[in-house]
Amino acid sequence: MATSTSKRDHILNSALSLFAERGFDATTIPMIASDANVGAGTIYRYFENKEVLVNTLFQHYVDLFTKTLEEDYPQEAGIRDQFHHLFQGMVRFTNEHEHALYFIKTHNAAYFLDETSRSRFNHLLMILEGFIDEGKEKEQIRDLPSKALIAIIFGGFLELFKLIRAGEIEETDELLTGAEETCWDAVRHHA
Amino acid sequence: MATSTSKRDHILNSALSLFAERGFDATTIPMIASDANVGAGTIYRYFENKEVLVNTLFQHYVDLFTKTLEEDYPQEAGIRDQFHHLFQGMVRFTNEHEHALYFIKTHNAAYFLDETSRSRFNHLLMILEGFIDEGKEKEQIRDLPSKALIAIIFGGFLELFKLIRAGEIEETDELLTGAEETCWDAVRHHA
DNA sequence: CTATGCGGAATGAACATTCATTCCTGTTCA
DNA sequence: TGAACAGGAATGAATGTTCATTCCGCATAG
């Protein structure tokens, strides 16, 4: 039944939600173990130490998110459609992995990330910057630093999902459509 | 020279930047003491414990920020001018207290906040919601949950200043004007 | 000299990590 | 067929470390 793979997965899942909810430093190994229904020592059978665990998790979800955004990317479509694709990807990814994006965002500059984690994250950023830069060239996106626009979209998006997760607002189709419009109006070029 | 008041202030300032940069849990009392050039024990002359320290800090800056937004608020002006006032307040406050807004945002749902801290923070939120609600009534602001719009503005704004602080982009007048337009276009009602 | 404020070593609690032991599961052989 | 065993996986008590907090001796000012 519980194969050793599923045990490793339980650990990763528990770690993800605890890191997202309380942060890396406030989360103890015994907490993760108890949430995952394994002994504390078991975690060390799968991960060398707490930092390796958090880096594994970080890289896994950054890669998965990157794949989600890249998959079926409408290379030939217009900027607005490409934006829709990206936004939909964020929504879908967040619904499939409740805590993952928030975990990534709150830990992307943390002191314990290793070189691989940082470089995977940069790769993700560069994809997004590519999109923004193209939009700016075509004068369909506002002339502000790409990093700034990305920060604004992600900052806004993630705060929004934080509210949804906290139960303060409900995730309806209207809300998501509205949020997409909001973010698009934020970055698009206005006449 | 170093009066006891300035010693307390040094502790608060060091705590603020360390909490903002590394988070509450990753910041140790010895770190704060060494940054503030005082002995570890001295901190306990001024604050009962680490939680009291962080709550003191939180309440202080939430109140200060609230005052900044309320001061000279153009009650009679149009929504756009009121928005300008609020945005300017955010910019000014952030420039005067580099880490304060970021500290507030990253810790506003933390487990160690006491009732007073939570209620002061809610008060701040309610002021902002009041502004948004008024704008929605006048059909000048987008019809989305007020909390969602606030989340989007603050999320975006703070990510932006995180980049500025990290030195990734430069804080110019163009950038700030552009960011204000961006945030306004995000929340305003579009025809 | 006394009192007040400080600093930093001392303390106890909590943590990450280790490791001796137990627990499975599948295999061998009588 | 089933008893005995091997070896990998899992466990949680034990260990060493780091932290928040305390405490006591030393300055400095009055």
Coordinates of C-alpha atoms (C1' of nucleotides) in Angstrom, one line a residue:
Chain A
M1 CA 0.0 0.0 0.0
A2 CA 2.1 2.9 1.2
T3 CA 5.1 2.3 -1.0
S4 CA 8.3 4.1 -0.2
T5 CA 7.5 6.5 -3.0
S6 CA 4.3 7.6 -1.4
K7 CA 6.1 8.1 1.9
R8 CA 8.5 10.5 0.2
D9 CA 5.6 12.2 -1.4
H10 CA 3.8 12.6 1.9
I11 CA 6.9 14.2 3.4
L12 CA 7.1 16.6 0.4
N13 CA 3.4 17.5 0.6
S14 CA 3.5 18.1 4.3
A15 CA 6.6 20.2 4.0
L16 CA 5.1 22.3 1.2
S17 CA 2.0 23.3 3.1
L18 CA 3.9 23.9 6.4
F19 CA 6.6 26.0 4.6
A20 CA 3.9 27.9 2.8
E21 CA 1.8 28.5 5.9
R22 CA 4.5 29.2 8.5
G23 CA 7.7 29.7 6.6
F24 CA 10.8 27.6 6.5
D25 CA 12.2 28.7 9.8
A26 CA 9.1 28.4 11.8
T27 CA 8.5 24.8 10.6
T28 CA 10.3 22.1 12.5
I29 CA 11.2 18.6 11.3
P30 CA 9.1 17.0 13.9
M31 CA 6.1 19.1 12.7
I32 CA 6.6 17.8 9.1
A33 CA 7.1 14.3 10.4
S34 CA 3.9 14.3 12.4
D35 CA 1.9 15.9 9.6
A36 CA 3.2 13.3 7.2
N37 CA 2.7 10.5 9.6
V38 CA 6.2 9.3 9.6
G39 CA 9.0 9.2 12.2
A40 CA 11.3 12.2 12.3
G41 CA 14.2 9.9 11.3
T42 CA 12.4 8.8 8.2
I43 CA 12.7 12.2 6.7
Y44 CA 16.5 11.8 6.8
R45 CA 16.2 8.6 4.8
Y46 CA 14.9 10.6 1.9
F47 CA 16.6 14.0 2.4
E48 CA 20.0 14.7 3.6
N49 CA 18.8 17.6 5.8
K50 CA 16.2 20.3 6.1
E51 CA 17.9 22.5 3.5
V52 CA 18.1 19.8 0.9
L53 CA 14.4 19.1 1.5
V54 CA 13.4 22.7 1.0
N55 CA 15.6 23.1 -2.1
T56 CA 14.2 19.9 -3.6
L57 CA 10.7 21.2 -3.0
F58 CA 11.5 24.6 -4.4
Q59 CA 13.1 23.2 -7.6
H60 CA 10.3 20.7 -8.1
Y61 CA 7.6 23.3 -8.1
V62 CA 9.5 26.0 -10.0
D63 CA 10.1 23.5 -12.8
L64 CA 6.5 22.3 -12.7
F65 CA 5.2 25.9 -12.9
T66 CA 7.6 26.7 -15.7
K67 CA 6.4 23.7 -17.6
T68 CA 2.8 24.7 -17.1
L69 CA 3.5 28.1 -18.5
E70 CA 5.4 26.8 -21.5
E71 CA 3.0 24.1 -22.4
D72 CA 0.9 25.0 -25.4
Y73 CA 2.2 28.5 -25.4
P74 CA 0.5 30.3 -28.3
Q75 CA 3.7 31.5 -29.9
E76 CA 2.0 32.9 -32.9
A77 CA -1.0 34.5 -31.2
G78 CA -1.4 38.1 -30.1
I79 CA -0.1 39.5 -26.8
R80 CA -3.4 39.5 -25.2
D81 CA -3.9 35.8 -25.9
Q82 CA -0.5 35.0 -24.7
F83 CA -1.3 36.9 -21.5
H84 CA -4.5 34.9 -21.2
H85 CA -2.5 31.7 -21.5
L86 CA -0.1 32.7 -18.8
F87 CA -2.8 33.9 -16.5
Q88 CA -4.7 30.7 -17.0
G89 CA -1.6 28.7 -16.3
M90 CA -1.2 30.5 -13.0
V91 CA -4.7 29.8 -12.0
R92 CA -4.6 26.2 -13.0
F93 CA -1.3 25.6 -11.3
T94 CA -2.5 27.2 -8.1
N95 CA -5.6 25.1 -8.1
E96 CA -3.6 21.9 -8.7
H97 CA -0.9 22.8 -6.1
E98 CA -2.6 24.9 -3.6
H99 CA 0.5 26.1 -1.7
A100 CA 3.1 25.9 -4.4
L101 CA 3.2 29.3 -5.9
Y102 CA 2.9 31.0 -2.6
F103 CA 5.7 28.9 -1.2
I104 CA 7.8 29.8 -4.3
K105 CA 7.1 33.5 -3.9
T106 CA 7.7 33.8 -0.2
H107 CA 11.0 31.8 -0.4
N108 CA 12.5 32.9 -3.7
A109 CA 15.1 35.1 -2.1
A110 CA 15.8 33.0 1.0
Y111 CA 19.2 32.6 2.4
F112 CA 19.1 28.8 2.3
L113 CA 18.5 28.4 -1.5
D114 CA 21.3 26.8 -3.3
E115 CA 22.7 27.7 -6.7
T116 CA 20.4 25.3 -8.6
S117 CA 17.3 26.7 -7.0
R118 CA 18.3 30.3 -7.8
S119 CA 19.1 29.5 -11.3
R120 CA 15.9 27.6 -11.9
F121 CA 14.0 30.5 -10.5
N122 CA 15.9 32.9 -12.7
H123 CA 15.0 30.8 -15.7
L124 CA 11.3 31.2 -14.9
L125 CA 11.7 35.0 -14.5
M126 CA 13.4 35.2 -17.9
I127 CA 10.6 33.5 -19.6
L128 CA 8.2 36.0 -18.2
E129 CA 10.5 38.9 -19.0
G130 CA 10.7 37.6 -22.6
F131 CA 6.9 37.9 -22.9
I132 CA 6.9 41.4 -21.4
D133 CA 9.7 42.6 -23.6
E134 CA 8.0 41.3 -26.7
G135 CA 4.8 43.1 -25.7
K136 CA 6.7 46.3 -25.1
E137 CA 8.3 46.1 -28.5
K138 CA 4.9 45.8 -30.1
E139 CA 3.8 48.8 -27.9
Q140 CA 1.1 46.7 -26.4
I141 CA 2.6 46.7 -22.9
R142 CA 3.4 49.6 -20.8
D143 CA 6.9 51.0 -20.9
L144 CA 8.1 50.2 -17.4
P145 CA 11.0 47.9 -16.4
S146 CA 9.9 44.3 -17.1
K147 CA 10.9 43.1 -13.7
A148 CA 8.7 45.8 -12.2
L149 CA 5.7 44.7 -14.3
I150 CA 6.2 41.0 -13.4
A151 CA 6.6 41.9 -9.7
I152 CA 3.3 43.8 -9.9
I153 CA 1.4 41.0 -11.5
F154 CA 2.8 38.3 -9.3
G155 CA 2.5 40.3 -6.2
G156 CA -1.1 41.1 -6.9
F157 CA -2.0 37.6 -8.0
L158 CA -0.5 35.9 -5.0
E159 CA -2.0 38.2 -2.5
L160 CA -5.3 37.5 -4.2
F161 CA -4.9 33.8 -3.8
K162 CA -3.8 34.2 -0.2
L163 CA -7.2 35.8 0.4
I164 CA -9.0 33.0 -1.4
R165 CA -7.1 30.4 0.6
A166 CA -7.8 32.2 3.8
G167 CA -11.5 32.0 3.0
E168 CA -11.9 35.8 2.9
I169 CA -13.2 35.8 -0.7
E170 CA -14.6 33.1 -2.9
E171 CA -13.0 31.8 -6.0
T172 CA -15.6 32.3 -8.7
D173 CA -15.3 32.6 -12.4
E174 CA -16.2 36.2 -12.2
L175 CA -13.5 36.9 -9.7
L176 CA -10.9 35.1 -11.9
T177 CA -12.0 36.8 -15.1
G178 CA -12.0 40.1 -13.2
A179 CA -8.6 39.5 -11.8
E180 CA -7.2 38.7 -15.2
E181 CA -8.7 41.9 -16.6
T182 CA -7.2 43.8 -13.6
C183 CA -3.7 42.4 -14.2
W184 CA -4.0 43.0 -17.9
D185 CA -5.1 46.6 -17.5
A186 CA -2.2 47.0 -15.1
V187 CA 0.5 46.1 -17.6
R188 CA -1.0 46.9 -21.0
H189 CA -0.2 50.0 -22.9
H190 CA -3.0 52.6 -22.6
A191 CA -3.7 55.0 -25.4
Chain B
M1 CA 25.5 60.5 24.0
A2 CA 23.6 57.2 23.7
T3 CA 20.7 58.0 25.9
S4 CA 18.5 55.1 26.9
T5 CA 15.9 56.3 24.4
S6 CA 18.3 56.1 21.6
K7 CA 19.3 52.6 22.7
R8 CA 15.7 51.5 22.5
D9 CA 15.4 53.0 19.1
H10 CA 18.5 51.3 17.9
I11 CA 17.0 48.0 19.0
L12 CA 13.8 48.7 17.2
N13 CA 15.5 49.8 14.0
S14 CA 17.8 46.8 13.9
A15 CA 14.8 44.5 14.6
L16 CA 12.8 46.1 11.8
S17 CA 15.4 45.5 9.2
L18 CA 16.3 42.0 10.3
F19 CA 12.6 41.0 10.6
A20 CA 12.0 42.4 7.1
E21 CA 15.0 40.8 5.5
R22 CA 15.0 37.4 7.2
G23 CA 11.6 37.1 8.9
F24 CA 10.8 36.8 12.6
D25 CA 11.8 33.2 13.0
A26 CA 15.1 33.4 11.3
T27 CA 16.1 36.5 13.3
T28 CA 17.7 35.7 16.6
I29 CA 18.0 38.0 19.6
P30 CA 21.8 37.9 19.5
M31 CA 21.6 39.1 15.8
I32 CA 19.5 42.0 16.8
A33 CA 21.7 42.9 19.7
S34 CA 24.8 42.8 17.6
D35 CA 23.3 44.9 14.9
A36 CA 22.1 47.4 17.4
N37 CA 25.4 47.4 19.2
V38 CA 24.0 46.5 22.6
G39 CA 24.3 43.4 24.8
A40 CA 21.6 40.7 24.3
G41 CA 20.5 41.3 27.9
T42 CA 19.8 44.9 27.2
I43 CA 17.1 44.1 24.8
Y44 CA 15.2 42.6 27.7
R45 CA 15.5 45.8 29.7
Y46 CA 13.3 47.4 27.0
F47 CA 11.1 44.5 25.9
E48 CA 9.6 41.7 27.9
N49 CA 10.4 39.2 25.2
K50 CA 10.8 38.7 21.5
E51 CA 7.1 38.6 20.9
V52 CA 6.5 41.8 22.7
L53 CA 9.3 43.3 20.6
V54 CA 7.8 42.3 17.3
N55 CA 4.3 43.3 18.3
T56 CA 5.5 46.7 19.5
L57 CA 7.3 47.2 16.2
F58 CA 4.3 46.0 14.2
Q59 CA 1.8 48.3 16.0
H60 CA 4.2 51.3 15.8
Y61 CA 4.5 51.1 12.0
V62 CA 0.9 50.2 11.3
D63 CA -0.1 53.3 13.2
L64 CA 2.4 55.5 11.6
F65 CA 1.4 54.2 8.2
T66 CA -2.3 54.7 9.0
K67 CA -1.5 58.3 10.1
T68 CA 0.4 58.9 6.9
L69 CA -2.5 57.9 4.8
E70 CA -5.1 59.8 6.8
E71 CA -3.1 63.0 7.1
D72 CA -4.4 65.7 4.7
Y73 CA -6.7 63.1 3.0
P74 CA -8.6 65.0 0.3
Q75 CA -12.0 64.1 1.6
E76 CA -13.8 66.3 -0.9
A77 CA -11.7 65.5 -4.0
G78 CA -12.3 63.0 -6.7
I79 CA -11.5 59.4 -6.5
R80 CA -8.4 59.7 -8.7
D81 CA -7.0 62.5 -6.5
Q82 CA -7.7 60.4 -3.4
F83 CA -5.9 57.5 -5.0
H84 CA -3.0 59.8 -5.7
H85 CA -2.9 60.8 -2.1
L86 CA -2.8 57.2 -0.9
F87 CA -0.2 56.2 -3.4
Q88 CA 2.0 59.1 -2.6
G89 CA 1.6 58.2 1.1
M90 CA 2.8 54.7 0.4
V91 CA 5.8 56.0 -1.5
R92 CA 6.7 58.6 1.1
F93 CA 6.2 56.2 4.0
T94 CA 8.4 53.6 2.3
N95 CA 11.1 56.1 1.6
E96 CA 11.1 57.3 5.2
H97 CA 10.9 53.8 6.7
E98 CA 12.7 51.5 4.2
H99 CA 11.6 48.2 5.6
A100 CA 8.4 49.1 7.5
L101 CA 5.7 48.3 4.9
Y102 CA 7.4 45.2 3.8
F103 CA 7.7 44.0 7.4
I104 CA 4.0 44.8 7.9
K105 CA 2.9 42.9 4.8
T106 CA 5.1 39.8 5.4
H107 CA 4.0 39.5 9.0
N108 CA 0.4 40.6 9.0
A109 CA -1.0 37.1 9.4
A110 CA 1.7 35.7 11.6
Y111 CA 1.0 33.4 14.5
F112 CA 2.7 35.6 17.1
L113 CA 0.7 38.8 16.6
D114 CA -1.5 39.7 19.5
E115 CA -5.0 41.0 19.5
T116 CA -4.0 44.7 19.5
S117 CA -1.7 44.2 16.5
R118 CA -4.4 42.4 14.6
S119 CA -7.0 45.0 15.4
R120 CA -4.7 47.9 14.4
F121 CA -4.0 46.2 11.1
N122 CA -7.7 45.6 10.5
H123 CA -8.3 49.3 11.1
L124 CA -5.9 50.1 8.4
L125 CA -7.6 47.7 6.0
M126 CA -10.9 49.2 6.8
I127 CA -9.7 52.6 5.8
L128 CA -8.6 51.3 2.5
E129 CA -11.8 49.4 2.0
G130 CA -13.7 52.5 2.7
F131 CA -11.9 54.3 -0.2
I132 CA -12.5 51.4 -2.6
D133 CA -16.1 51.0 -1.7
E134 CA -16.7 54.7 -2.3
G135 CA -15.1 54.4 -5.6
K136 CA -17.2 51.5 -6.5
E137 CA -20.4 53.3 -5.6
K138 CA -19.4 56.1 -7.9
E139 CA -18.6 53.5 -10.6
Q140 CA -15.1 54.7 -10.9
I141 CA -13.6 51.6 -9.5
R142 CA -13.8 48.1 -10.8
D143 CA -16.5 45.8 -9.4
L144 CA -14.4 43.2 -7.7
P145 CA -14.2 42.5 -3.9
S146 CA -12.6 45.4 -2.2
K147 CA -10.2 43.1 -0.3
A148 CA -9.1 41.6 -3.7
L149 CA -8.4 45.1 -5.1
I150 CA -6.4 46.1 -2.0
A151 CA -4.5 42.8 -2.1
I152 CA -3.6 43.4 -5.8
I153 CA -2.4 47.0 -5.2
F154 CA -0.4 46.2 -2.1
G155 CA 1.0 43.0 -3.4
G156 CA 2.1 44.7 -6.5
F157 CA 3.5 47.8 -4.8
L158 CA 5.5 45.9 -2.3
E159 CA 7.0 43.5 -4.8
L160 CA 8.0 46.5 -6.7
F161 CA 9.8 48.1 -3.7
K162 CA 11.4 44.8 -2.9
L163 CA 13.1 45.0 -6.3
I164 CA 14.1 48.6 -5.7
R165 CA 15.6 47.7 -2.3
A166 CA 17.4 44.7 -3.9
G167 CA 18.9 47.1 -6.3
E168 CA 17.4 45.4 -9.3
I169 CA 15.7 48.5 -10.6
E170 CA 16.1 52.1 -9.8
E171 CA 13.6 54.3 -8.0
T172 CA 13.1 57.2 -10.5
D173 CA 10.2 59.6 -10.8
E174 CA 9.2 58.0 -14.0
L175 CA 9.1 54.6 -12.3
L176 CA 6.9 55.9 -9.5
T177 CA 4.6 57.8 -11.8
G178 CA 4.4 54.7 -14.0
A179 CA 3.7 52.5 -11.0
E180 CA 0.9 54.7 -9.8
E181 CA -0.7 54.7 -13.3
T182 CA -0.3 50.9 -13.3
C183 CA -2.0 50.4 -10.0
W184 CA -4.7 52.9 -10.9
D185 CA -5.4 51.2 -14.2
A186 CA -5.6 48.0 -12.3
V187 CA -8.4 49.1 -10.0
R188 CA -10.2 51.8 -11.9
H189 CA -13.4 51.1 -13.8
H190 CA -12.9 50.8 -17.5
A191 CA -15.5 51.8 -20.0
Chain C
dC1 C1' 29.8 55.8 47.6
dT2 C1' 25.5 54.5 46.0
dA3 C1' 22.4 53.6 42.6
dT4 C1' 21.2 52.7 37.9
dG5 C1' 21.8 50.9 33.5
dC6 C1' 24.6 47.5 30.8
dG7 C1' 26.8 43.6 28.9
dG8 C1' 27.6 39.1 28.1
dA9 C1' 28.4 34.6 30.3
dA10 C1' 25.3 31.1 32.2
dT11 C1' 21.0 28.4 31.9
dG12 C1' 17.3 25.6 30.3
dA13 C1' 14.4 24.5 26.5
dA14 C1' 13.8 23.3 21.8
dC15 C1' 15.7 22.1 17.6
dA16 C1' 18.1 19.3 13.8
dT17 C1' 20.3 15.3 13.2
dT18 C1' 22.0 10.6 14.4
dC19 C1' 21.8 5.8 15.4
dA20 C1' 20.7 1.6 17.9
dT21 C1' 16.8 -1.0 17.6
dT22 C1' 12.4 -2.7 15.8
dC23 C1' 9.5 -3.9 12.1
dC24 C1' 8.4 -5.7 7.5
dT25 C1' 8.5 -8.4 3.5
dG26 C1' 10.1 -11.8 0.8
dT27 C1' 12.9 -16.0 0.6
dT28 C1' 14.9 -20.4 1.8
dC29 C1' 14.7 -24.9 3.3
dA30 C1' 13.1 -28.8 6.2
Chain D
dT1 C1' 3.3 -25.7 4.2
dG2 C1' 5.3 -23.1 7.5
dA3 C1' 9.3 -21.9 10.5
dA4 C1' 13.4 -19.4 10.4
dC5 C1' 16.0 -15.8 8.6
dA6 C1' 18.1 -11.8 5.9
dG7 C1' 18.2 -7.3 4.8
dG8 C1' 16.2 -3.0 3.8
dA9 C1' 13.0 0.5 5.8
dA10 C1' 11.2 3.0 9.6
dT11 C1' 11.4 4.6 14.1
dG12 C1' 12.0 7.7 18.1
dA13 C1' 15.0 8.2 22.0
dA14 C1' 19.6 10.2 22.5
dT15 C1' 23.0 13.8 21.2
dG16 C1' 25.0 18.1 20.4
dT17 C1' 23.9 22.7 19.0
dT18 C1' 21.6 27.0 19.1
dC19 C1' 18.3 29.9 20.9
dA20 C1' 15.6 32.9 24.2
dT21 C1' 15.9 34.4 28.5
dT22 C1' 18.1 35.2 33.1
dC23 C1' 21.4 36.9 36.3
dC24 C1' 25.3 38.9 38.3
dG25 C1' 29.3 41.7 38.4
dC26 C1' 31.0 46.1 36.4
dA27 C1' 30.9 50.6 34.9
dT28 C1' 29.2 55.3 35.0
dA29 C1' 26.9 59.2 36.8
dG30 C1' 25.0 61.7 40.6

